[in-house]
XYZ file of C-alpha atoms in Angstrom:
580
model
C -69.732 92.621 -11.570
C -72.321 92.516 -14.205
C -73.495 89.724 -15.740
C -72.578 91.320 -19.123
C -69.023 91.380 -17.752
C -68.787 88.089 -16.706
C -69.672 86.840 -19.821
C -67.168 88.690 -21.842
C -64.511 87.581 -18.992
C -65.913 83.914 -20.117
C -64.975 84.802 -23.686
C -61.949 86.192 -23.441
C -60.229 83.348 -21.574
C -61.449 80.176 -23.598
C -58.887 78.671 -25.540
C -59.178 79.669 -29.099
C -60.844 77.030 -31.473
C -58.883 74.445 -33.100
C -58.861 74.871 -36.970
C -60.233 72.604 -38.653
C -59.077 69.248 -39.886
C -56.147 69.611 -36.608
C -56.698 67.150 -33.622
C -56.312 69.133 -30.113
C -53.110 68.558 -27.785
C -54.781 66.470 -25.335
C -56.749 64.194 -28.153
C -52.472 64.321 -29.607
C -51.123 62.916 -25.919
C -53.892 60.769 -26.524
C -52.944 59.326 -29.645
C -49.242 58.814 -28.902
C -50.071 56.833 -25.823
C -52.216 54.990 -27.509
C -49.171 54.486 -30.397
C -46.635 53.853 -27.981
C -48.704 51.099 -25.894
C -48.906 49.304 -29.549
C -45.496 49.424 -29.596
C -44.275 48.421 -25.810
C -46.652 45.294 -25.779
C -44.976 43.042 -28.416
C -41.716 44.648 -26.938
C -42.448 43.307 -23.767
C -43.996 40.258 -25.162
C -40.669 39.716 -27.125
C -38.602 40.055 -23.996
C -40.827 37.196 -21.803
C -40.181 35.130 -24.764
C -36.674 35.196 -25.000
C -36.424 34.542 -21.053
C -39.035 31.670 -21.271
C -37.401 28.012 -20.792
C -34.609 26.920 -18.299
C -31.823 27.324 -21.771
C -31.836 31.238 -22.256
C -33.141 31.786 -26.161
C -31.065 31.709 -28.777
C -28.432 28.870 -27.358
C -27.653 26.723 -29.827
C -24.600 23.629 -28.523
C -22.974 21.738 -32.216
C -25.544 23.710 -34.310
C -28.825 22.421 -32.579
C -30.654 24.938 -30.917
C -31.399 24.455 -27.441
C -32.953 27.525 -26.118
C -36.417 28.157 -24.800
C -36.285 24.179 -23.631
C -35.783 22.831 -20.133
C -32.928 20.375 -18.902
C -34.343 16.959 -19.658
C -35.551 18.128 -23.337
C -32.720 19.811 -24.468
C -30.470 16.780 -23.345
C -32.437 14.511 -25.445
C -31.977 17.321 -28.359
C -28.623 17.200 -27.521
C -27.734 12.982 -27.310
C -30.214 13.133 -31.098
C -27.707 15.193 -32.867
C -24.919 13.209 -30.844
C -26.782 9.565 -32.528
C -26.603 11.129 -35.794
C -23.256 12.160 -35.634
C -21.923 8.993 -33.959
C -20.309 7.399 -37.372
C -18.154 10.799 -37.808
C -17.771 11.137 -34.179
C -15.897 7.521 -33.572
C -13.814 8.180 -36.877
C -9.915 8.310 -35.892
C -8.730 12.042 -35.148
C -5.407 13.219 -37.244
C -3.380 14.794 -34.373
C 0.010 16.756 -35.959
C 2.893 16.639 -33.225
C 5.767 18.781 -34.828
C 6.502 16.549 -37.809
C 4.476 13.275 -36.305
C 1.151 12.346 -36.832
C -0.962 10.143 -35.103
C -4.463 8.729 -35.517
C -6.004 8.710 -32.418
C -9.266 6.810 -31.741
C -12.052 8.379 -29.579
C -12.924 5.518 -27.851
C -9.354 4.481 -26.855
C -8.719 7.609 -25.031
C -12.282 8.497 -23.779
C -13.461 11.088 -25.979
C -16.998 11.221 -25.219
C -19.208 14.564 -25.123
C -20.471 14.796 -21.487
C -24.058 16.186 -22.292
C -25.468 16.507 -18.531
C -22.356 18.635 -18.433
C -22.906 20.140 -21.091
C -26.773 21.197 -20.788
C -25.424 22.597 -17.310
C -23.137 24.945 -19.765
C -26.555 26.181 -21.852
C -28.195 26.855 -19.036
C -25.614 29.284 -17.239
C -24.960 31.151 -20.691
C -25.450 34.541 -20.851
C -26.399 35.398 -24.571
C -27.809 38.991 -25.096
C -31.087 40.801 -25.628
C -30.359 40.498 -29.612
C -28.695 37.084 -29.092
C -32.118 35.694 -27.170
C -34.267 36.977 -29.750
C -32.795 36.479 -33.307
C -30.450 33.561 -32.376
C -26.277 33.392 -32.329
C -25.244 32.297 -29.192
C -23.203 28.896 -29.681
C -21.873 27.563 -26.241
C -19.286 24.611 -26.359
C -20.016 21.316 -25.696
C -18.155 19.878 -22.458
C -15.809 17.091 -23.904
C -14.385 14.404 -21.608
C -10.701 12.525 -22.245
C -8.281 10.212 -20.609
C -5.345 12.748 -20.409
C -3.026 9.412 -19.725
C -4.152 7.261 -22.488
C -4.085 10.230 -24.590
C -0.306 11.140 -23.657
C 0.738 7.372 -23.826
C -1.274 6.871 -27.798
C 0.352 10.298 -29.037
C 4.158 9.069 -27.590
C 4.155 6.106 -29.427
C 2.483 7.368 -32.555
C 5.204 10.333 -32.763
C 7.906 9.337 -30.590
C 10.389 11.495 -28.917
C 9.495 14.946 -30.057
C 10.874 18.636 -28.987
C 14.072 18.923 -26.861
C 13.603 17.118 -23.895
C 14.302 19.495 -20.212
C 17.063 18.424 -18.069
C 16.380 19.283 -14.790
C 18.717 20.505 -12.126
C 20.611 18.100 -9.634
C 23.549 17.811 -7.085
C 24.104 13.794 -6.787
C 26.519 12.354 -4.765
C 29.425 9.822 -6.339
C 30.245 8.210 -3.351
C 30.468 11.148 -1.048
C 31.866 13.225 -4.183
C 28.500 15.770 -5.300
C 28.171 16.045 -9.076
C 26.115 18.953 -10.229
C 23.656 18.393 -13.483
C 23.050 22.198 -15.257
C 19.265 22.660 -16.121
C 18.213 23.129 -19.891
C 15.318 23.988 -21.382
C 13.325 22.217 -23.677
C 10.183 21.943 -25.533
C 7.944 19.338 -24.849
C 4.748 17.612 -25.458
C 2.745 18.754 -22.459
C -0.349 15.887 -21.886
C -2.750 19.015 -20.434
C -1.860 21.188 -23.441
C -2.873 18.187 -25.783
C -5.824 16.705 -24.506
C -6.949 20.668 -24.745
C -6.531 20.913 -28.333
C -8.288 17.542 -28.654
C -11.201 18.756 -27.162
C -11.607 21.359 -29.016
C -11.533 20.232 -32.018
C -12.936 16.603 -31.726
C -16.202 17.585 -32.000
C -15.841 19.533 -35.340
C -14.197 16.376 -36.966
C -11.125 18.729 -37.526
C -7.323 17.896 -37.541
C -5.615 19.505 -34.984
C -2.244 20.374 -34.156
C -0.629 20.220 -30.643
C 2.128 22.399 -30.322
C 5.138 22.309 -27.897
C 5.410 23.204 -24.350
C 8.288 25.647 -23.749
C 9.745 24.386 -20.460
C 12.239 26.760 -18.638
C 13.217 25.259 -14.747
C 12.912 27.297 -12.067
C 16.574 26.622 -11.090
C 19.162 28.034 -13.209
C 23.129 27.522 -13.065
C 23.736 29.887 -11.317
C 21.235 28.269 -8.463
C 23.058 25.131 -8.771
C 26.311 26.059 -8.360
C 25.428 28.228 -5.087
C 23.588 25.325 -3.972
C 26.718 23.169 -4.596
C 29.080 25.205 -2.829
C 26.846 26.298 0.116
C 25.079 22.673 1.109
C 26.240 19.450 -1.029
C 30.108 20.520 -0.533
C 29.933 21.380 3.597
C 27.111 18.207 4.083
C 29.692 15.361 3.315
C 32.479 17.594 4.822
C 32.213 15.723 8.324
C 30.393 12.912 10.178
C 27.066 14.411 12.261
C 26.486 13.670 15.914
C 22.853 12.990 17.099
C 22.654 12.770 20.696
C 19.881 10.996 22.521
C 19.074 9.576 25.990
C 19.980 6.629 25.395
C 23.510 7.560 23.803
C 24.753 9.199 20.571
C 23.991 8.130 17.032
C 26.771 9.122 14.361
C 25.916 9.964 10.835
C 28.634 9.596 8.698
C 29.407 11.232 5.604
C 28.038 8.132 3.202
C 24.783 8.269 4.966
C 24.328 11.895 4.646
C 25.454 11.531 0.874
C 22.626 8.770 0.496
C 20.140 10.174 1.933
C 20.215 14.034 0.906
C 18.024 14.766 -1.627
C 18.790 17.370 -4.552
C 16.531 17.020 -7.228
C 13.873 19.338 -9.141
C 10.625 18.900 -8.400
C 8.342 19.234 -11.509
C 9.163 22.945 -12.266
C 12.462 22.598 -11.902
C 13.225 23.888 -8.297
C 15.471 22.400 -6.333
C 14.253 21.855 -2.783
C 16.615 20.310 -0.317
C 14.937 17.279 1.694
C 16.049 13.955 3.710
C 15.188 11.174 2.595
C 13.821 9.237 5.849
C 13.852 5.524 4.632
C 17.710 5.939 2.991
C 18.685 7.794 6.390
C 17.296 4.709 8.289
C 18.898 2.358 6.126
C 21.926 4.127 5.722
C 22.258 3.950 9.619
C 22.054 0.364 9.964
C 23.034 -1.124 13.135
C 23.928 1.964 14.290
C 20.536 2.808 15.588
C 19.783 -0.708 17.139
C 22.565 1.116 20.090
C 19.482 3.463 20.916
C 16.366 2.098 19.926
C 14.366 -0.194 21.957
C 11.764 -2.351 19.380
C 8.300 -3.083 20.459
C 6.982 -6.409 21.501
C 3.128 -7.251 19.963
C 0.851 -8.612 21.874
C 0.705 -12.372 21.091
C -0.954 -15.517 22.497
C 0.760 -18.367 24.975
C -0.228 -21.874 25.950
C -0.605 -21.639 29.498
C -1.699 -24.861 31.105
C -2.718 -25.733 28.026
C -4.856 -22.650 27.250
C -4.512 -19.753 25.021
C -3.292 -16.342 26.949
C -3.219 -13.112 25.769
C 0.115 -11.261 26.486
C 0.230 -8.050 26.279
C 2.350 -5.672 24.063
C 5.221 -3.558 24.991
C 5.821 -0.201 24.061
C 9.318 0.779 22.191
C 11.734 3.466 21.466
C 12.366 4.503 17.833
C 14.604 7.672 16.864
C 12.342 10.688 14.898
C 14.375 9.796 11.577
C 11.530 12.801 10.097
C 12.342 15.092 12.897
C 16.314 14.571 13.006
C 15.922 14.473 8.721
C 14.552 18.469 9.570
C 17.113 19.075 11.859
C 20.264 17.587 9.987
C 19.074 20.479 7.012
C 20.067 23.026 9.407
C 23.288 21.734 10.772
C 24.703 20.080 6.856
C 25.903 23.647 5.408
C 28.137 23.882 8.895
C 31.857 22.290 8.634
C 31.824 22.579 12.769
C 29.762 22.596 15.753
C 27.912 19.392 14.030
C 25.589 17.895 16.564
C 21.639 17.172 16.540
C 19.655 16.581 19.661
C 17.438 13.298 18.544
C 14.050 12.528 19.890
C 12.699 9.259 20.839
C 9.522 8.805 20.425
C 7.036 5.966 21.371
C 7.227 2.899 19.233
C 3.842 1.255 20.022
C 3.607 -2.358 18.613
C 1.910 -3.124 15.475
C -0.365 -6.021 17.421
C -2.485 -4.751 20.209
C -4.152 -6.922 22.957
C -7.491 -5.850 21.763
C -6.798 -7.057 18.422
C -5.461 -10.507 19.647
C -8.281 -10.909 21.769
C -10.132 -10.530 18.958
C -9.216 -13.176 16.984
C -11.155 -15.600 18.635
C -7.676 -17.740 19.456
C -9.941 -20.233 22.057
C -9.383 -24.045 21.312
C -6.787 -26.727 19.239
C -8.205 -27.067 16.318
C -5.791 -29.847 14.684
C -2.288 -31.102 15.523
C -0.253 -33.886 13.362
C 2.787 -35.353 14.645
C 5.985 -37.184 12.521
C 8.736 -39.319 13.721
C 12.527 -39.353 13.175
C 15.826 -41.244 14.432
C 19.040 -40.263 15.263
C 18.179 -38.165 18.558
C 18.467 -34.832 19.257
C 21.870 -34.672 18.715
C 21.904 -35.783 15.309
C 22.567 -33.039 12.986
C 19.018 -33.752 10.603
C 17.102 -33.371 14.483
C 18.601 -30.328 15.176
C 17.327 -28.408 11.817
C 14.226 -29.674 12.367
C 14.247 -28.496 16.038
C 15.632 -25.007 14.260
C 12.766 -23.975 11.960
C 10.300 -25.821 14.929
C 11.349 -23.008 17.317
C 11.349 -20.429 14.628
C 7.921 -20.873 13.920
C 6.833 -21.307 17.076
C 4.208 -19.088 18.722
C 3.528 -17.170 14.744
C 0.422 -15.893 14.554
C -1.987 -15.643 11.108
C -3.841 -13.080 10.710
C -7.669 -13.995 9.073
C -7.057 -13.661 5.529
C -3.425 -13.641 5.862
C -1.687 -16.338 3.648
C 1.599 -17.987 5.307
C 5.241 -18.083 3.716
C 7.262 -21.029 5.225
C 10.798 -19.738 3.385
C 8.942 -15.975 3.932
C 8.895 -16.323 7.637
C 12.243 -18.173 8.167
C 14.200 -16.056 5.123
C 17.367 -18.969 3.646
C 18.162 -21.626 6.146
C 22.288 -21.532 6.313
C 24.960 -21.446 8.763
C 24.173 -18.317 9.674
C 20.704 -19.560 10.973
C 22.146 -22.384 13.271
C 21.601 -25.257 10.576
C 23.546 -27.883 9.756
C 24.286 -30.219 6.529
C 22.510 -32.955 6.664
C 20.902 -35.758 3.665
C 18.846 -33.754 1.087
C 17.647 -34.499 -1.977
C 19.459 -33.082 -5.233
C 19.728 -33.941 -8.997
C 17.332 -37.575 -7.632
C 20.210 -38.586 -4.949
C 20.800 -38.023 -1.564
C 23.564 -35.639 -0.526
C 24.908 -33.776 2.742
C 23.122 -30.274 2.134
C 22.655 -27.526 4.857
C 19.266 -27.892 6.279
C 17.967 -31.481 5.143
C 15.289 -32.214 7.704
C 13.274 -29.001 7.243
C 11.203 -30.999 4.747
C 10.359 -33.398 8.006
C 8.938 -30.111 9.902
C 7.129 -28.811 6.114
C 5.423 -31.935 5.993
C 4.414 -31.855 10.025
C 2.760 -28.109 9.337
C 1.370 -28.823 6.136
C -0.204 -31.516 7.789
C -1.785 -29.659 10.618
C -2.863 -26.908 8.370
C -4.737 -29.535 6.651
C -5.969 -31.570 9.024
C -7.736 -27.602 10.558
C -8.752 -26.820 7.003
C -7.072 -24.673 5.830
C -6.471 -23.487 2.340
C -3.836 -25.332 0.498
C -1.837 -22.127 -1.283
C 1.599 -23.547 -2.399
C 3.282 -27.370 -1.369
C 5.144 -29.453 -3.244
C 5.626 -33.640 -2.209
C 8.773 -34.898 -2.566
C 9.858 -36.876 -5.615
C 10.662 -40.198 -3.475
C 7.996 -41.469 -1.273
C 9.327 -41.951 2.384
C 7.631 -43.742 4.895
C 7.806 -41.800 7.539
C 5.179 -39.056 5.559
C 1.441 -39.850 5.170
C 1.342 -40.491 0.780
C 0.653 -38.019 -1.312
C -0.539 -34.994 1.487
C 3.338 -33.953 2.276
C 5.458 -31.284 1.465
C 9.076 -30.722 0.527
C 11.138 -26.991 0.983
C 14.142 -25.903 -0.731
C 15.103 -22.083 -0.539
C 13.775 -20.085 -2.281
C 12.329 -22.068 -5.550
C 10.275 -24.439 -3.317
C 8.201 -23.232 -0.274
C 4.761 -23.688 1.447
C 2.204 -21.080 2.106
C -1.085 -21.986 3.445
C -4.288 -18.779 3.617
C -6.354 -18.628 6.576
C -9.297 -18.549 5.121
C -11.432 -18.336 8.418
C -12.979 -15.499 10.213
C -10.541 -16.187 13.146
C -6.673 -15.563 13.946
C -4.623 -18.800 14.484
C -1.793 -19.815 16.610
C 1.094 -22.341 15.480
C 2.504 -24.162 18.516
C 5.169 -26.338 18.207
C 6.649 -28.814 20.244
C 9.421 -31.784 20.056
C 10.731 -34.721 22.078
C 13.669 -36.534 21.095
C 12.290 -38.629 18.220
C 9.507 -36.435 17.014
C 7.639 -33.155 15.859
C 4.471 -31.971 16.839
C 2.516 -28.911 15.119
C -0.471 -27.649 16.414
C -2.876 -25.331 14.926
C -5.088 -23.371 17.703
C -8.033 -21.021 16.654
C -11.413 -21.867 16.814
C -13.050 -24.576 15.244
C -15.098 -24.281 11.847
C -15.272 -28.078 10.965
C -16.377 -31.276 13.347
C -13.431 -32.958 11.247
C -11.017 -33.501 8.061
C -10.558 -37.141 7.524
C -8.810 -38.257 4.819
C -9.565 -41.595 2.069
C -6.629 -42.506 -0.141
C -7.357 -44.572 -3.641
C -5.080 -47.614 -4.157
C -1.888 -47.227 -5.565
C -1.169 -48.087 -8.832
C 1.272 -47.678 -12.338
C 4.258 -48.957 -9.289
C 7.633 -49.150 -10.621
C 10.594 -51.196 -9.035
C 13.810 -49.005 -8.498
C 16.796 -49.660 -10.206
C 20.475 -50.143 -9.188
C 22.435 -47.290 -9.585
C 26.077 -47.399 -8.527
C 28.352 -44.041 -7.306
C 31.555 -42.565 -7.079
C 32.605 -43.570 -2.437
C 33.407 -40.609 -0.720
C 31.668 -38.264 1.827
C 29.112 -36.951 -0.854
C 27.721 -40.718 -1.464
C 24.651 -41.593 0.945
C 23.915 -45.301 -0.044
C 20.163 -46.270 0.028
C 17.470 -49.563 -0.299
C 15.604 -48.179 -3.002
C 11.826 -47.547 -2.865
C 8.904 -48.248 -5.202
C 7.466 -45.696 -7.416
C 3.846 -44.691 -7.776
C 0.331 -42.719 -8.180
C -2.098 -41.763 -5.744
C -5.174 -40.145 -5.007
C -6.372 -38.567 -1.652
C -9.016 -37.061 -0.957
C -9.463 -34.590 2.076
C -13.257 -34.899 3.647
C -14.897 -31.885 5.190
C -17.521 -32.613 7.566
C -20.279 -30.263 9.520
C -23.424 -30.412 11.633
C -23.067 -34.672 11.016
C -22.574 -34.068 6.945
C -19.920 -34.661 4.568
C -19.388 -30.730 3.151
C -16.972 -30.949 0.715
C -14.097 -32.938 -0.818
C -10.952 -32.167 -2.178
C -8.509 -33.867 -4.188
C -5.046 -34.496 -4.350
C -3.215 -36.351 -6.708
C 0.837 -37.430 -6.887
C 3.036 -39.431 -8.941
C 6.378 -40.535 -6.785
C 9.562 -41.858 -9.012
C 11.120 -45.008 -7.387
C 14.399 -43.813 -5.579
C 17.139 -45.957 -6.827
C 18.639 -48.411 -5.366
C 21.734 -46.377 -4.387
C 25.791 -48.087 -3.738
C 28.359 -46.310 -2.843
C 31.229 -48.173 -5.269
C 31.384 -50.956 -7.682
C-alpha cells in the first residue's frame, strides 16, 4: 500500500468533526454521570437518614416525634409529654353505656400509659420511605387497665344494662330434671370496654361502649335432645359399681345431685360429674368398701417418743367412676360400673413426723377432782381426755379445742353434769370439760405456747390456778392455742381416778415459764340468793369475787426473756339455796 493510500484510508474513517458550539457523545455520557451522581448522593444520604436511630424516622407516639432517637431518649420524650399532660390525663373519663353514663377515674381503674411498652411499639413500626423522610407515621401508645375494677366502676355507675343471656340448663327437682331454654342477650362485655377505654383515654375523648351480642352455643333444640337422651334415662334407675371389696349402689338422688348440666361460658352444655357431690351424695355407702389410711403419728413408749408408721388405704376413683357413670346414665338397663380402688396413702408420713423434732416433755400440769371415775362430771372429763389424746400440732398450726372434738352431746358419750348458765349452776351435758380446758391450757402455757383464744370462768374455783384457766361451751366459747415453734408437738394425756394430767412433748425452746401473781384486790362478798327445789337447783357456799394480775415469765440461757400479762376480774358466785 502506498503511503498516499494509507493516509486517505486515515481520512476517510475519522469520525466527522463535531459542529461547533455541540459537546461530543462521550463528553454527553460524561456529563449525565456526572448529573446523575449529584442527584443519587443526597438520595442516598436522605435514605441513611431516615434509617438512622433505633425509632425508624418519622414516628411520632401522642403527637411527639420520636424517630431518629434511641430507646432511653425517646422514653424520656415520651414520660415529658406524659408530665405535661398529667392534669388532663387524671381528669374523670365520660364513658356512655346505652343510656348510662359513668365518670370513671384513671387512677381507680389503672389507666396508666405503659411507655417501656410503648417505645417497644416505635421501635418495631414500619413507616415508609415517604413516611421516614417527611414525617406521618403516628403509632399508638400501649395503655394499661384493670379490666375488673373497670367492669365493677361501669356496673354500678349504669346498672343493669342490655338484656341479660340465660344460659342453657337441665336441673334436677328432686330426681325430676327441669330444662332452662337459652336466650340471647346483649351485654356489657368487660374486654370490649376496657378496649374502648384505651383507646380513647389518651385523647381525653368520651367514649361509648357498646353492647355485646351474646348468642349460646346451645339452642332449644340442644336442650331438649339433651333432656330426653341423658337427664330423663340418668335418674331412671339406681347404678351398680362393683369393686373388690363389694358393690357400691348409686341411687337415683345421688346421680340427680351430682350430674352436672350447665353452660359453660359460651353457652355449651357439657355433661360432667361432679366428684365432691358424688362422694357426698354416697355417704356411708362407701365406708362398706373403702379402707381409710392411718398417718404416721408418735407414741410414748417407756416413756419415749416413737414414731409409728403410716398405713396405706383404699379409696374408690370417685373421678374415674364420675367418667364411667357418663357412659352407662343414658342406658335404662344393663347399669353396672366396674370401680377402681386406688391407694389412699396417709396425709402424715414417717419422714415428716420424724421431722418434727418430737424428742422430750416439754411441760405437763395436772388438776384434781372428786367423785371418782364413776361420777358422771369424771367421765366427760375422761371423754374429751381420750379424744385428744395422742393429737399432734403441726409448727405453725393453731389448735381448736371445740374444732378437734366438734359439740360434746349424747352422741359423743357425755353426760349432764353441773355447768354454769345464766351465773348458776345447772345439770348440762358435758360440765367437766372446762376441768380438762383448764388442764391443757395450762400445759400449753406452762411449754410456751401462744395464747390464741381462752376464756376464765366467771366464778373463781379453787381447784384452777387464778386467773390462767379456761372455760368451753360449744361453739361460742373455745380454746385454741398456735404453735409457734419450729417443732411439731405431741399432747399426751393421762388420768387416775381423782385427776387429769396433760402433757405437752416437743422439744424444748425455754429453760422455764414460771408464773408471779399480783395480790388480789376490789373483793366482793357473795350474796344470798334463794331458788325454786327441784332437780335443776344445785345449792352452793358462795365464793368471793375479785381482780388479778399474772404474769407468765420466760426464761433462757439463765435470763428472764420476756413477760406476759394476764389480767381477770371473777364475780362472787352467790351464795346459792335450794328453797326458802
Amino acid at each position: 500500500m502506498q503511503p498516499d493510500d494509507a493516509r486517505r484510508t486515515d481520512v476517510s474513517t475519522a469520525p466527522p468533526p463535531a459542529p461547533a458550539g455541540r459537546p461530543s457523545s462521550r463528553r454527553r455520557a460524561l456529563v449525565a454521570a456526572a448529573l446523575a451522581g449529584a442527584v443519587l448522593l443526597p438520595v442516598g444520604a436522605a435514605v441513611g437518614y431516615a434509617y438512622t436511630g433505633e425509632v425508624p424516622r418519622g414516628v411520632t407516639v401522642l403527637g411527639v416525634g420520636l424517630g431518629g432517637l434511641g430507646r432511653a431518649a425517646a422514653g424520656e420524650a415520651l414520660r415529658a409529654e406524659l408530665d405535661r399532660r398529667a392534669a388532663d390525663l387524671a381528669a374523670p373519663v365520660t364513658v356512655r353505656v346505652e343510656d348510662g353514663t359513668a365518670r370513671v377515674d384513671p387512677s381507680a381503674v389503672g389507666l396508666a400509659v405503659d411507655v417501656d411498652a410503648t417505645v417497644a411499639a416505635a421501635v418495631d413500626a414500619r413507616p415508609g420511605l415517604f413516611a421516614r423522610l417527611f414525617g406521618g407515621a403516628t403509632v399508638d401508645p400501649v395503655v394499661t387497665v384493670d379490666q375488673g375494677r373497670l367492669d365493677a366502676v361501669l356496673r354500678e355507675a349504669v346498672g343493669d344494662v342490655g338484656q341479660p343471656v340465660v344460659a342453657p340448663a337441665i336441673t334436677y327437682d328432686g330426681t325430676t330434671p327441669r330444662p332452662v331454654y337459652p336466650e340471647s342477650g346483649r351485654v356489657l362485655d368487660p374486654a370490649t370496654a376496657a378496649d374502648v377505654l384505651r383507646a380513647g383515654w389518651p385523647a381525653g375523648r368520651e367514649v361509648t361502649v357498646p353492647l355485646l351480642d351474646v348468642h349460646p352455643a346451645t339452642t332449644a333444640a340442644d336442650v331438649d335432645r339433651l333432656l330426653t337422651e341423658l337427664a330423663e334415662p340418668a335418674v331412671s334407675g339406681p347404678v351398680t359399681v362393683t369393686t373388690e371389696r363389694g358393690d357400691v349402689v348409686v341411687p337415683p338422688a345421688a346421680i340427680a345431685k351430682s350430674l352436672v348440666l350447665a353452660a359453660d361460658d359460651v353457652g355449651r352444655i357439657e355433661p360432667r360429674i361432679d366428684e365432691k357431690e358424688l362422694r357426698s351424695a354416697l355417704g356411708n355407702g362407701l365406708r362398706e368398701v373403702e379402707v381409710a389410711p392411718k398417718d404416721a403419728t408418735v407414741v410414748l413408749d417407756a416413756g419415749k417418743p416413737k414414731v409409728v408408721s403410716g398405713v396405706d388405704g383404699q379409696r374408690l376413683d370417685t373421678a374415674a367412676l364420675g367418667r364411667d357413670l357418663l357412659a352407662v346414665l343414658p342406658r335404662t338397663a344393663d347399669r353396672r360400673v366396674a370401680g377402681v380402688l386406688a391407694v389412699a396413702p396417709p396425709a402424715m408420713t414417717d419422714e415428716q413426723v420424724a421431722a418434727f423434732g418430737i424428742r422430750e416433755r416439754v411441760s405437763t400440769f395436772t388438776t384434781n377432782f372428786t367423785g371418782g371415775l364413776s361420777a358422771a362430771r369424771s367421765h366427760n372429763i375422761v371423754t374429751i381426755a381420750r379424744d385428744v389424746d395422742g393429737t399432734i400440732v403441726k409448727p405453725g398450726e393453731t389448735f381448736s379445742l371445740n374444732g378437734h372434738t366438734g359439740e360434746r352431746s349424747y352422741k359423743q358419750g357425755y353426760r349432764d353434769a353441773p355447768v354454769i348458765m345464766d351465773g348458776k349452776l345447772v345439770p348440762g351435758v358435758g360440765g367437766g370439760t372446762s376441768q380438762f380446758t383448764t388442764t391443757l391450757f395450762n400445759a400449753t402455757y406452762y411449754a410456751g405456747l401462744e395464747d390464741v383464744e381462752h376464756k376464765p370462768h366467771s366464778y373463781w374455783f379453787s381447784r384452777y390456778p387464778a386467773v390462767i384457766e379456761s372455760t368451753i361451751f360449744y361453739p361460742n366459747l373455745d380454746f385454741k392455742f398456735r404453735n409457734d415453734t419450729p417443732y411439731g408437738l405431741l399432747i399426751d394425756t393421762s388420768w387416775t381416778n381423782d385427776s387429769i394430767t396433760v402433757s405437752i412433748w416437743s422439744t424444748r425452746i425455754y429453760d422455764s415459764v414460771k408464773t408471779e401473781w399480783s395480790p388480789r384486790r376490789n373483793i366482793t362478798k357473795p350474796r344470798v340468793v334463794h331458788l325454786e327445789p327441784g332437780p335443776s337447783c344445785i345449792a352452793t357456799d358462795g365464793i368471793d369475787g375479785f381482780t388479778q394480775d399474772a404474769w407468765r415469765i420466760f426464761h433462757k440461757d439463765g435470763k428472764e426473756l420476756r413477760r406476759e400479762k394476764f389480767s381477770w376480774r371473777y364475780d362472787a358466785e352467790p351464795r346459792f339455796i335450794c328453797g326458802s
